[in-house]
Tab-separated table of C-alpha atoms and ligand atoms in Angstrom:
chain	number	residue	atom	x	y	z
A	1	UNK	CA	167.402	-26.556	-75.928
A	2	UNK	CA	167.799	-24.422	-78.898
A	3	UNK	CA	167.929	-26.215	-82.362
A	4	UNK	CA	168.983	-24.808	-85.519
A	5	UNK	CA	166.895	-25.357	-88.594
A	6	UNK	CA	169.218	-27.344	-90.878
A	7	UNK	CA	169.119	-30.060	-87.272
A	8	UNK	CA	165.121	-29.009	-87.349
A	9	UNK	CA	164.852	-30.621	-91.365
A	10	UNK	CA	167.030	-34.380	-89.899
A	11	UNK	CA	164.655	-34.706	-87.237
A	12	UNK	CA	161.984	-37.962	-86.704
A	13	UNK	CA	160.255	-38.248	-83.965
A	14	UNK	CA	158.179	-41.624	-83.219
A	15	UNK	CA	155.535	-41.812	-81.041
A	16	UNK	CA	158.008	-44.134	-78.585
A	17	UNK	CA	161.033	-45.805	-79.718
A	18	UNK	CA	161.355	-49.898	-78.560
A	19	UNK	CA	164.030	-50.224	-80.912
A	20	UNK	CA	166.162	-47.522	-79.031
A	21	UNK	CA	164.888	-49.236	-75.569
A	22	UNK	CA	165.944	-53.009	-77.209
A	23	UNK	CA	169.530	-51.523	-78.110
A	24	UNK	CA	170.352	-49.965	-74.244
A	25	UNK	CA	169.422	-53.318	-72.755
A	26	UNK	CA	170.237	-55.837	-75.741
A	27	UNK	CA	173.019	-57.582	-73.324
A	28	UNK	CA	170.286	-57.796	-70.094
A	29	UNK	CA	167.345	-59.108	-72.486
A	30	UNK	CA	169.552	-61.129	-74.583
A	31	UNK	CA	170.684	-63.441	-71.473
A	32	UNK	CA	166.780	-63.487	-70.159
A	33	UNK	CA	165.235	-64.662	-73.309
A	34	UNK	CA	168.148	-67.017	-73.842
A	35	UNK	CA	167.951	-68.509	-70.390
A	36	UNK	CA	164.258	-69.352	-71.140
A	37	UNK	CA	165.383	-70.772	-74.623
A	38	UNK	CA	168.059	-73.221	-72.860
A	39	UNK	CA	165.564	-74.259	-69.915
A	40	UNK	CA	163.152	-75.513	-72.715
A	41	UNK	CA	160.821	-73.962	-69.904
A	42	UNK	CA	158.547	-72.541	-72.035
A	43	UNK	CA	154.924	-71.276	-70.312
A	44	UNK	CA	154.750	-69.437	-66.945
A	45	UNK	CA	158.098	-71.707	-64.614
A	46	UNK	CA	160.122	-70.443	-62.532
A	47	UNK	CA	160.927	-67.363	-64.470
A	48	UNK	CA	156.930	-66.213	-64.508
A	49	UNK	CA	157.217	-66.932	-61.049
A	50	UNK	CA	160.377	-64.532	-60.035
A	51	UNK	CA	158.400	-62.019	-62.011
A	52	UNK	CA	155.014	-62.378	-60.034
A	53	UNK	CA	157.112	-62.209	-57.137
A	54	UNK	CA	159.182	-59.161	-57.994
A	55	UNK	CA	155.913	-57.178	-59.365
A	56	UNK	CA	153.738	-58.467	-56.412
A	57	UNK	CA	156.584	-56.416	-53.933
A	58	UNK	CA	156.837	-53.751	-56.323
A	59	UNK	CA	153.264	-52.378	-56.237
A	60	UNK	CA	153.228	-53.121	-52.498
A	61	UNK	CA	150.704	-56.454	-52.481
A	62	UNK	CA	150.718	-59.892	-51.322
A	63	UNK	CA	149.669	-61.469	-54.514
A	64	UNK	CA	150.540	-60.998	-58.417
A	65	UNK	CA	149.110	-63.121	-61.201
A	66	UNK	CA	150.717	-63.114	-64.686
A	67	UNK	CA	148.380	-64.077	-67.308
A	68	UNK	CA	148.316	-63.525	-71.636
A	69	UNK	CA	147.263	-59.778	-71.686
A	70	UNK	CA	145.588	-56.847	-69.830
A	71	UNK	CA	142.425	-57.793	-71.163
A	72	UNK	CA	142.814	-61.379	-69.511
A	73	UNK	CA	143.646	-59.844	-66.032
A	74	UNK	CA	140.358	-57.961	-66.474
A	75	UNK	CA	138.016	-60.742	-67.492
A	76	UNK	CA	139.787	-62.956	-64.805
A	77	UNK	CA	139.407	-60.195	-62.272
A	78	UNK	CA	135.676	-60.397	-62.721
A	79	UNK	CA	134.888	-63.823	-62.936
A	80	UNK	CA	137.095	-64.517	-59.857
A	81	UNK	CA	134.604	-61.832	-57.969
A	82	UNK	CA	131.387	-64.303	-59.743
A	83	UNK	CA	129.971	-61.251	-62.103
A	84	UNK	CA	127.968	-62.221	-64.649
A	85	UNK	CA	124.889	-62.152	-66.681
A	86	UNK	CA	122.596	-59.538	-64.782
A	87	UNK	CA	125.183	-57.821	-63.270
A	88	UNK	CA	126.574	-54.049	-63.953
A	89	UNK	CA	130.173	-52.694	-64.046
A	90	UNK	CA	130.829	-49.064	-64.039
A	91	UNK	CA	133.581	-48.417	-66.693
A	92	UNK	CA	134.751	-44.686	-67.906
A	93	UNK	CA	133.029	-44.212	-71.256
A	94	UNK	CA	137.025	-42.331	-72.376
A	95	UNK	CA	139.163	-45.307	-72.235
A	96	UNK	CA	140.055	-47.998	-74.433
A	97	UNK	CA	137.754	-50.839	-75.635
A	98	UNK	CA	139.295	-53.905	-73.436
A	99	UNK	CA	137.915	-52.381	-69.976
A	100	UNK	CA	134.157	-52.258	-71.084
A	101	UNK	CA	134.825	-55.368	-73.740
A	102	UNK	CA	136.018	-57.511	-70.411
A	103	UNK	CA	132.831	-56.506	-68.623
A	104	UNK	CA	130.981	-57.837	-71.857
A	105	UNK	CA	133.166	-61.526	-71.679
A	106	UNK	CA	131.202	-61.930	-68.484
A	107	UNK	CA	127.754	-61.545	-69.610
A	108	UNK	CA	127.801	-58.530	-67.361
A	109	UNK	CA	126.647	-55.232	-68.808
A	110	UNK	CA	129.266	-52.096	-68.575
A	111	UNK	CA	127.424	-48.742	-67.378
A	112	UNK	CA	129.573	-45.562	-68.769
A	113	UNK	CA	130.467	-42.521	-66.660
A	114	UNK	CA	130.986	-38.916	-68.272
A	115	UNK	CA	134.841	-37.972	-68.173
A	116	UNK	CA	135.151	-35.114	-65.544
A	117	UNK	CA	136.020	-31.795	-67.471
A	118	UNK	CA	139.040	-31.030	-66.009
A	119	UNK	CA	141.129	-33.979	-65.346
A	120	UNK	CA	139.417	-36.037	-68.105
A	121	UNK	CA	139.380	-39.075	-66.050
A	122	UNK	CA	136.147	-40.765	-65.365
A	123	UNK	CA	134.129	-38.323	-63.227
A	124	UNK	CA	133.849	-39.773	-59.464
A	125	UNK	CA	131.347	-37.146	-58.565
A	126	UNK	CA	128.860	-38.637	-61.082
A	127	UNK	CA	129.072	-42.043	-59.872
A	128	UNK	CA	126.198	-42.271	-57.524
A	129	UNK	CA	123.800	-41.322	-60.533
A	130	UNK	CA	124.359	-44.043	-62.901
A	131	UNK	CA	124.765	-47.358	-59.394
A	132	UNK	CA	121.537	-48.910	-59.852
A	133	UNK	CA	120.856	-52.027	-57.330
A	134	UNK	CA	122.341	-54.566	-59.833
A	135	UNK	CA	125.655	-52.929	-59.800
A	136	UNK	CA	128.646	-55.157	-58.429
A	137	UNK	CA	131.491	-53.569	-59.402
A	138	UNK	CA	133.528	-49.755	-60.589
A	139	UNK	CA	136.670	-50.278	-62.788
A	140	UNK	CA	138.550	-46.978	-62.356
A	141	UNK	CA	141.273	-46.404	-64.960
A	142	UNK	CA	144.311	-44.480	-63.841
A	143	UNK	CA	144.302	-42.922	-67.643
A	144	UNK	CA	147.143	-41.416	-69.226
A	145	UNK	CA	149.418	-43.132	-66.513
A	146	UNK	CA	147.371	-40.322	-63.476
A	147	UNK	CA	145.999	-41.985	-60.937
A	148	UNK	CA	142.290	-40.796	-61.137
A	149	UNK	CA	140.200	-39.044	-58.431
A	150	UNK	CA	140.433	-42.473	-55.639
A	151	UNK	CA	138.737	-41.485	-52.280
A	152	UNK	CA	135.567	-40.388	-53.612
A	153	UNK	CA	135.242	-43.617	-55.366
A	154	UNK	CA	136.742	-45.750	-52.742
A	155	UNK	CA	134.001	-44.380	-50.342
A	156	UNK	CA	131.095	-44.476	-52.522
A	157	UNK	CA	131.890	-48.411	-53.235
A	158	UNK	CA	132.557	-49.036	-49.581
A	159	UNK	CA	129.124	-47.884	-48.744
A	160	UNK	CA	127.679	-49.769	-51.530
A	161	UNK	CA	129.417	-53.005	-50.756
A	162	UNK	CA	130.782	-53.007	-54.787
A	163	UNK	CA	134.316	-53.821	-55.728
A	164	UNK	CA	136.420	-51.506	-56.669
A	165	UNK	CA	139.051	-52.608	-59.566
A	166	UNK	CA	142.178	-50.576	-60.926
A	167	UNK	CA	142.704	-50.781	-64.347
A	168	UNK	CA	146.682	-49.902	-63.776
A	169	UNK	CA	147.417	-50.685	-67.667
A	170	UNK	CA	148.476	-47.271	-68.394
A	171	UNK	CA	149.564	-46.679	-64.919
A	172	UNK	CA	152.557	-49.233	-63.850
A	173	UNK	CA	154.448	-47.719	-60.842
A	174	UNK	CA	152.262	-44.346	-60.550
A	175	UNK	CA	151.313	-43.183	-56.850
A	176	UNK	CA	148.001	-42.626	-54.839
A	177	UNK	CA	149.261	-40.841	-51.569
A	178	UNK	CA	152.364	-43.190	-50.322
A	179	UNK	CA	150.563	-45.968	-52.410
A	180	UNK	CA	151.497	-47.902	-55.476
A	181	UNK	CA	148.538	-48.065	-57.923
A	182	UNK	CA	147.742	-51.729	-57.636
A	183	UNK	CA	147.360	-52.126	-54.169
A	184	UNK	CA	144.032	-49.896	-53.664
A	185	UNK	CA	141.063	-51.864	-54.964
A	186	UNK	CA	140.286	-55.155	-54.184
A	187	UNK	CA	142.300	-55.978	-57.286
A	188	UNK	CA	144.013	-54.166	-60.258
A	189	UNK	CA	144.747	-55.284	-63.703
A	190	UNK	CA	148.099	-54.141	-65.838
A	191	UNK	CA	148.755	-54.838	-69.117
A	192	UNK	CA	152.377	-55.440	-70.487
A	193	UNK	CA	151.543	-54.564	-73.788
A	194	UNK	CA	154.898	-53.739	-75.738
A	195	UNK	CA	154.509	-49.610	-76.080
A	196	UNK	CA	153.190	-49.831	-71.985
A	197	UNK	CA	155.705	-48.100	-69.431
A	198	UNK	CA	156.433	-51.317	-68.492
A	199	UNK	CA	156.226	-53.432	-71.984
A	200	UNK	CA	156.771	-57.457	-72.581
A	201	UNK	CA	158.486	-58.834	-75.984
A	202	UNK	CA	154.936	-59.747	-76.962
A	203	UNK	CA	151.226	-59.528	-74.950
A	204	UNK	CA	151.268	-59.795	-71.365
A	205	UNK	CA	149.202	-58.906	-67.987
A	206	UNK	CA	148.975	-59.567	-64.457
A	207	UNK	CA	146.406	-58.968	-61.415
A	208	UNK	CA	147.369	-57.377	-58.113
A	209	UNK	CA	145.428	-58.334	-55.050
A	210	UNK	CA	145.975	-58.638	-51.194
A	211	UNK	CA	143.189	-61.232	-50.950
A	212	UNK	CA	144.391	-64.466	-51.520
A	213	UNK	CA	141.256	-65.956	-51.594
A	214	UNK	CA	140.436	-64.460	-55.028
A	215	UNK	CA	144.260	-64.594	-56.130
A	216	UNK	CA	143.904	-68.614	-55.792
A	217	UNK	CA	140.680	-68.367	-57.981
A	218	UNK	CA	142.483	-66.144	-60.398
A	219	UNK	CA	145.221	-68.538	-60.910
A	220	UNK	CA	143.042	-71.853	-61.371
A	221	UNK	CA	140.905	-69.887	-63.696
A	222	UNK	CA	144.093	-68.875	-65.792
A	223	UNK	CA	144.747	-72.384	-66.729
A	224	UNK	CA	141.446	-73.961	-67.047
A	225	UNK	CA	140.369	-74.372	-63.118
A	226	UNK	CA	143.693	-76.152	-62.778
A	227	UNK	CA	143.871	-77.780	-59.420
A	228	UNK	CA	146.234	-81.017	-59.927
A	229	UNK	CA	147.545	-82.450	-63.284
A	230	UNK	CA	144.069	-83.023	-65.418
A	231	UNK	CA	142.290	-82.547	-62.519
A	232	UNK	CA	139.911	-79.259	-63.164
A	233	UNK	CA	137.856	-77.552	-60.361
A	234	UNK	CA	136.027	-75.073	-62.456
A	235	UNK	CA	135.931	-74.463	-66.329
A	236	UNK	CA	138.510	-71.779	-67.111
A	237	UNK	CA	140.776	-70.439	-69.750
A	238	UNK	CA	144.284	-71.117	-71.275
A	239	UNK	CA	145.098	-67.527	-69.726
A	240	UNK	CA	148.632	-68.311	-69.201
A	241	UNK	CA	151.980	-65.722	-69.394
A	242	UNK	CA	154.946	-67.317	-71.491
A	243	UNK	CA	158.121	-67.806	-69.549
A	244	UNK	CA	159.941	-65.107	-72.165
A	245	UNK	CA	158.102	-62.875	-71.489
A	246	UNK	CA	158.500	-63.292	-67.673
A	247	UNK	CA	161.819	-63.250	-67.937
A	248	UNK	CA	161.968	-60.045	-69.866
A	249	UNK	CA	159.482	-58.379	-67.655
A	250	UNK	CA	161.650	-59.433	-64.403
A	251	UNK	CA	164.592	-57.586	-66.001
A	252	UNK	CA	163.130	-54.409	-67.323
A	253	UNK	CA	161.350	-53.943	-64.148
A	254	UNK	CA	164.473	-52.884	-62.573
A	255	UNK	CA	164.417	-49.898	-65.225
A	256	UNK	CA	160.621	-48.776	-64.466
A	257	UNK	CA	161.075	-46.247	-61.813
A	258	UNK	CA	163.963	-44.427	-64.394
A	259	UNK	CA	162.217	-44.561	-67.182
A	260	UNK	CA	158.891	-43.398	-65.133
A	261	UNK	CA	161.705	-40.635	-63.618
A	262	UNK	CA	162.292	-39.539	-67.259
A	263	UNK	CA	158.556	-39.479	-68.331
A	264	UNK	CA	157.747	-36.722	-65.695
A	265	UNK	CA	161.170	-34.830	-66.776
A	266	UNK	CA	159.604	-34.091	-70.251
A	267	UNK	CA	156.010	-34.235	-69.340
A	268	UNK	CA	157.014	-31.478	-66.879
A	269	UNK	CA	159.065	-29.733	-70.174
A	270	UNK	CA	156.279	-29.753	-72.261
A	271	UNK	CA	153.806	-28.198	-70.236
A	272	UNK	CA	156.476	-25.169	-69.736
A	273	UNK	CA	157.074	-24.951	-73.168
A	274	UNK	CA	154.050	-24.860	-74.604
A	275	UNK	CA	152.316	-22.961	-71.962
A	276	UNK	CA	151.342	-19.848	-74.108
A	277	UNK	CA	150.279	-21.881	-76.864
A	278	UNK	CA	145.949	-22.360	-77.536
A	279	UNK	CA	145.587	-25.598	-76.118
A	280	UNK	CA	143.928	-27.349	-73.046
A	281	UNK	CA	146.535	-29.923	-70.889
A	282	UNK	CA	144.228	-32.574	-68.176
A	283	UNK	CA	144.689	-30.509	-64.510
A	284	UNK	CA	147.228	-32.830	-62.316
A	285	UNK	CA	145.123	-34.304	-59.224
A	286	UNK	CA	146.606	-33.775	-55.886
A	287	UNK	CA	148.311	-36.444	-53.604
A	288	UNK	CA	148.915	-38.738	-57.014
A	289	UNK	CA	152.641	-39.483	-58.891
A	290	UNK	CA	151.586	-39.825	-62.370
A	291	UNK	CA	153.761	-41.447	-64.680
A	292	UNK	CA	152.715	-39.774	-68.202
A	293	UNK	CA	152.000	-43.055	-70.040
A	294	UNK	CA	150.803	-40.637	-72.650
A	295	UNK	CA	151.077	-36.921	-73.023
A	296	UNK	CA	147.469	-36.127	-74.468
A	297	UNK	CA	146.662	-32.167	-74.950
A	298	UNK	CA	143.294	-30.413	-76.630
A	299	UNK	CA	143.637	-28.894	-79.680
A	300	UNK	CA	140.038	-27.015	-81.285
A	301	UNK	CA	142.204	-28.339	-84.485
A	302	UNK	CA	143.435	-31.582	-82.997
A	303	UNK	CA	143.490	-33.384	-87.102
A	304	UNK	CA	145.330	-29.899	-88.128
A	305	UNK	CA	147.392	-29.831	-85.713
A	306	UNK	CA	148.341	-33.853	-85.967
A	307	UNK	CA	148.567	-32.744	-90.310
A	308	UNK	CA	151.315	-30.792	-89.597
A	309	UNK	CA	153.167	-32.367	-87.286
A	310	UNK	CA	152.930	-35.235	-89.522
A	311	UNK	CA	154.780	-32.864	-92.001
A	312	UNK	CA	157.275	-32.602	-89.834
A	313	UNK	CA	158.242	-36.269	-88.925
A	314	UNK	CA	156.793	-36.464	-85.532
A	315	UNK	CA	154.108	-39.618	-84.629
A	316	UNK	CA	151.231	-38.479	-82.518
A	317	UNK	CA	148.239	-40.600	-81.683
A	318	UNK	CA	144.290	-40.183	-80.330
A	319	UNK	CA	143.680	-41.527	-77.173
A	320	UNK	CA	140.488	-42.091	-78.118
A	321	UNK	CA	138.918	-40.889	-81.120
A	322	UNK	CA	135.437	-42.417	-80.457
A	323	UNK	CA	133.957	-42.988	-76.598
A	324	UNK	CA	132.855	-45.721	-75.030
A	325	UNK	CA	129.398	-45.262	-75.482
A	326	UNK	CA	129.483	-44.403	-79.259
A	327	UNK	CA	131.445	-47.012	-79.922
A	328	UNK	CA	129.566	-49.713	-83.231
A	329	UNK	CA	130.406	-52.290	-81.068
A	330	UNK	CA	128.341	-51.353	-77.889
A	331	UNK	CA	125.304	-50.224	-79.854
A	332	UNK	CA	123.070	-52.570	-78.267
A	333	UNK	CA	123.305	-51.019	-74.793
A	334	UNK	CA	121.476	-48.261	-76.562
A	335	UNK	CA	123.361	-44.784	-75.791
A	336	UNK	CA	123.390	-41.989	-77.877
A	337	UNK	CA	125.191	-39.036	-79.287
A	338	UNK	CA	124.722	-36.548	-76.894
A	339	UNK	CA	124.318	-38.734	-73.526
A	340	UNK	CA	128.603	-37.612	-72.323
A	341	UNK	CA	129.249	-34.292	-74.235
A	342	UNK	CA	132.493	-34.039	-72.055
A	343	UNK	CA	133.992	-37.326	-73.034
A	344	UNK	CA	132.603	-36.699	-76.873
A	345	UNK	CA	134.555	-33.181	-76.911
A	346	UNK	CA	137.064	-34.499	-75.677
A	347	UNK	CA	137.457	-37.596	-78.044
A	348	UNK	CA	137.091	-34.704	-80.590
A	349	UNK	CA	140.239	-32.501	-79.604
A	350	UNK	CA	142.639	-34.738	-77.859
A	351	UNK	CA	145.634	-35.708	-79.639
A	352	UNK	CA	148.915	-37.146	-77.741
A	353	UNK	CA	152.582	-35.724	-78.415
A	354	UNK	CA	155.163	-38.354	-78.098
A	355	UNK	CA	156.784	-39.180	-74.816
A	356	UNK	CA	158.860	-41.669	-74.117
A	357	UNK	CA	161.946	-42.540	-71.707
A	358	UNK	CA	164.730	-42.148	-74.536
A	359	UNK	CA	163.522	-39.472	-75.926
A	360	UNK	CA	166.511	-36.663	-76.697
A	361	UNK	CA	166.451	-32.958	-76.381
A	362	UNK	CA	166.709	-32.518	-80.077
A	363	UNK	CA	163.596	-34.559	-80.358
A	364	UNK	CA	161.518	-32.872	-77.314
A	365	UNK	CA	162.989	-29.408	-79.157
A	366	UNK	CA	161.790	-30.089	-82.345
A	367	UNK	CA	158.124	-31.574	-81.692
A	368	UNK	CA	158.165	-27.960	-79.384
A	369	UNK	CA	159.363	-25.927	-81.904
A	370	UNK	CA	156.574	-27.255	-84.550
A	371	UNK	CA	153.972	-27.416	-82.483
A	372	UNK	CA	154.416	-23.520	-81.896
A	373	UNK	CA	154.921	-23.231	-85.931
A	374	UNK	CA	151.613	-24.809	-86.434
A	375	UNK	CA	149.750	-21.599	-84.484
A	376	UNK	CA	151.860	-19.240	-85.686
A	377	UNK	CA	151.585	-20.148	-89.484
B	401	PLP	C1	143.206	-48.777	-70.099
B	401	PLP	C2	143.484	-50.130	-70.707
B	401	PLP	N1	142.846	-51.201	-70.231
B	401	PLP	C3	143.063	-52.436	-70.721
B	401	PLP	C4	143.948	-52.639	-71.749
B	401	PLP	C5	144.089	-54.014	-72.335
B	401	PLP	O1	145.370	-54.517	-72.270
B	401	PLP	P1	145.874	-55.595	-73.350
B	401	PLP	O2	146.061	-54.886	-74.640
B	401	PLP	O3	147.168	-56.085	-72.759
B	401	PLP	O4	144.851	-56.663	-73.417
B	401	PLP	C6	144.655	-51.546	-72.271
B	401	PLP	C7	145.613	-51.739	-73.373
B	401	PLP	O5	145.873	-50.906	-74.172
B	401	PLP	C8	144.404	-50.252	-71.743
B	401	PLP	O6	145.040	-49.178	-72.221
């Protein structure tokens, strides 16, 4: 994987590349989208359908939703289990907005939990100290595309009779023991966000469940407590997936596991290369398949670092620069600077390399290569 410095000056390296995705399966997508564009079938049909079907036996579950976006699944998810005003949900305070904002949508207040040091997940072994008797429900995120620490918080919301929800949009296809992510909690949430591992031609989500009690719910409640033809059970939402993008998630599912395949190949290539180098990598957890959604590191001189690489043509991105809790928009639950110094340091330092399925070897060399240059300069 040796590259020469005249090839070093020609190469770019985007964070992921959808344009280089589009062009290998142009013909595929081409024939999807334009089968929706002939049936005139235009929102969810029989193409959302063959895609809740195909996704449902993917992650191993009786039941898949499709709805608008991630953040619908998640708001869904929690009205379907009747949390509201006066209730609690325990959300990771290092993840992005949509899992707490969901909890918000509800009336329900979101609780944050420190990120745990090493595998900067939400730390399970802290959850007992912030369940107070008004807490209904956990959200774990499977962050980065790693499942996070499961048992511990399976157990703990087992003896607490709370739900325990996946958020699986950074995680489609990833593995807890011979388990899909998706099928562990009571229900899961993706998002098929365009830049996800598994991406729509637009916004997109779905819920996973094996209870089809609360999968019925979650389907009225997409399309405002739809039971017959203007006949409405319960006021919902116009949560609904487009058939495009059904049909384009149905046929780049059968790509997920390869592309997933290739995102360990260079996740796996990067931590080898830049083993000797001063920075901190999250420690794997045991009996879990990640599938490197991201490819976040710790640099003391993350902004540095992310300077110079930006000198050199290759996209990184901070996943997150501000937590949870210190967020303008949460302000009124009243946390402060100080109250999860291992989520703040770590919104300080992380910075993500790009990883994506097409990435080439000149690419992976060169973002390598300068990342090396950076500590030796
Ligand atoms: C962890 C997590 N949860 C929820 C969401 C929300 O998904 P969407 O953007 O499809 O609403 C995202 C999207 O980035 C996410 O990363």
């Amino acid at each position: 994987m040796a590259t020469t410095c005249d090839t070093v000056q020609s190469v770019t390296v985007p964070f992921l590349d959808l344009q280089q995705q589009y062009r290998n399966l142009a013909p595929g997508l081409n024939e999807a989208v334009h089968g929706v564009l002939t049936s005139a079938n235009y929102i969810q049909g029989p193409k959302v359908a063959e895609f809740e079907r195909a996704f449902a036996e993917y992650c191993g579950v009786k039941e898949a939703i499709a709805v608008d976006s991630g953040t619908a699944a998640l708001h869904l998810t929690l009205l379907a289990l009747d949390i509201g005003p006066g209730d609690e949900v325990v959300v990771p305070a290092n993840t992005f907005i949509a899992t707490a904002a969901a909890v918000c949508a509800t009336g329900a207040r979101p609780v944050f939990l420190e990120a745990d040091l090493e595998n900067w997940q939400m730390d399970v072994g802290k959850l007992p100290e912030v369940l107070s008797a008004r807490c209904r429900a956990v959200i774990g995120v499977h962050l980065y595309g790693q499942p996070l620490l499961l048992q511990p918080a399976l157990t703990i919301c087992a003896d607490k009779g709370i739900h325990f929800i996946e958020d699986a949009a950074q995680a489609h296809g990833a593995r807890f023991e011979d388990r899909r992510v998706g099928s562990i909690g009571r229900a899961a949430c993706f998002s098929f966000y365009p830049g996800k591992n598994l991406g729509a031609f637009g916004d997109g989500g779905a819920i996973t469940t094996d209870d089809l009690a609360l999968s019925d719910r979650v389907r009225r409640l997409r399309d405002h407590g739809h039971l017959s033809k203007y006949e409405h059970q319960e006021v919902g939402f116009n949560y609904r997936m487009d058939a495009i993008q059904g049909a384009v998630l149905n046929y780049k599912l059968g790509f997920l596991d390869a592309w997933n395949q290739k995102r360990r190949f260079w996740a796996a290539h990067y931590r080898e290369r830049l083993a000797s180098l001063p920075l901190l990598f999250p420690s794997s957890i045991s009996n879990t398949e990640p599938v490197h959604h991201l490819f976040p590191l710790r640099c003391e001189r993350r902004d540095a670092l992310a300077e110079f690489l930006r000198g050199r043509a290759i996209q990184t991105g901070i996943h997150y620069p501000i937590p949870l809790h210190l967020q303008p928009a949460f302000k009124v639950l009243g946390y402060q600077k100080g109250d999860f110094p291992i989520a703040e340091k770590i919104a300080d330092e992380v910075l993500s390399l790009p990883l994506f399925p097409e990435m080439t070897e000149q690419q992976f060399d060169h973002v390598c290569h300068s990342t090396a240059d950076f500590f030796a300069s």
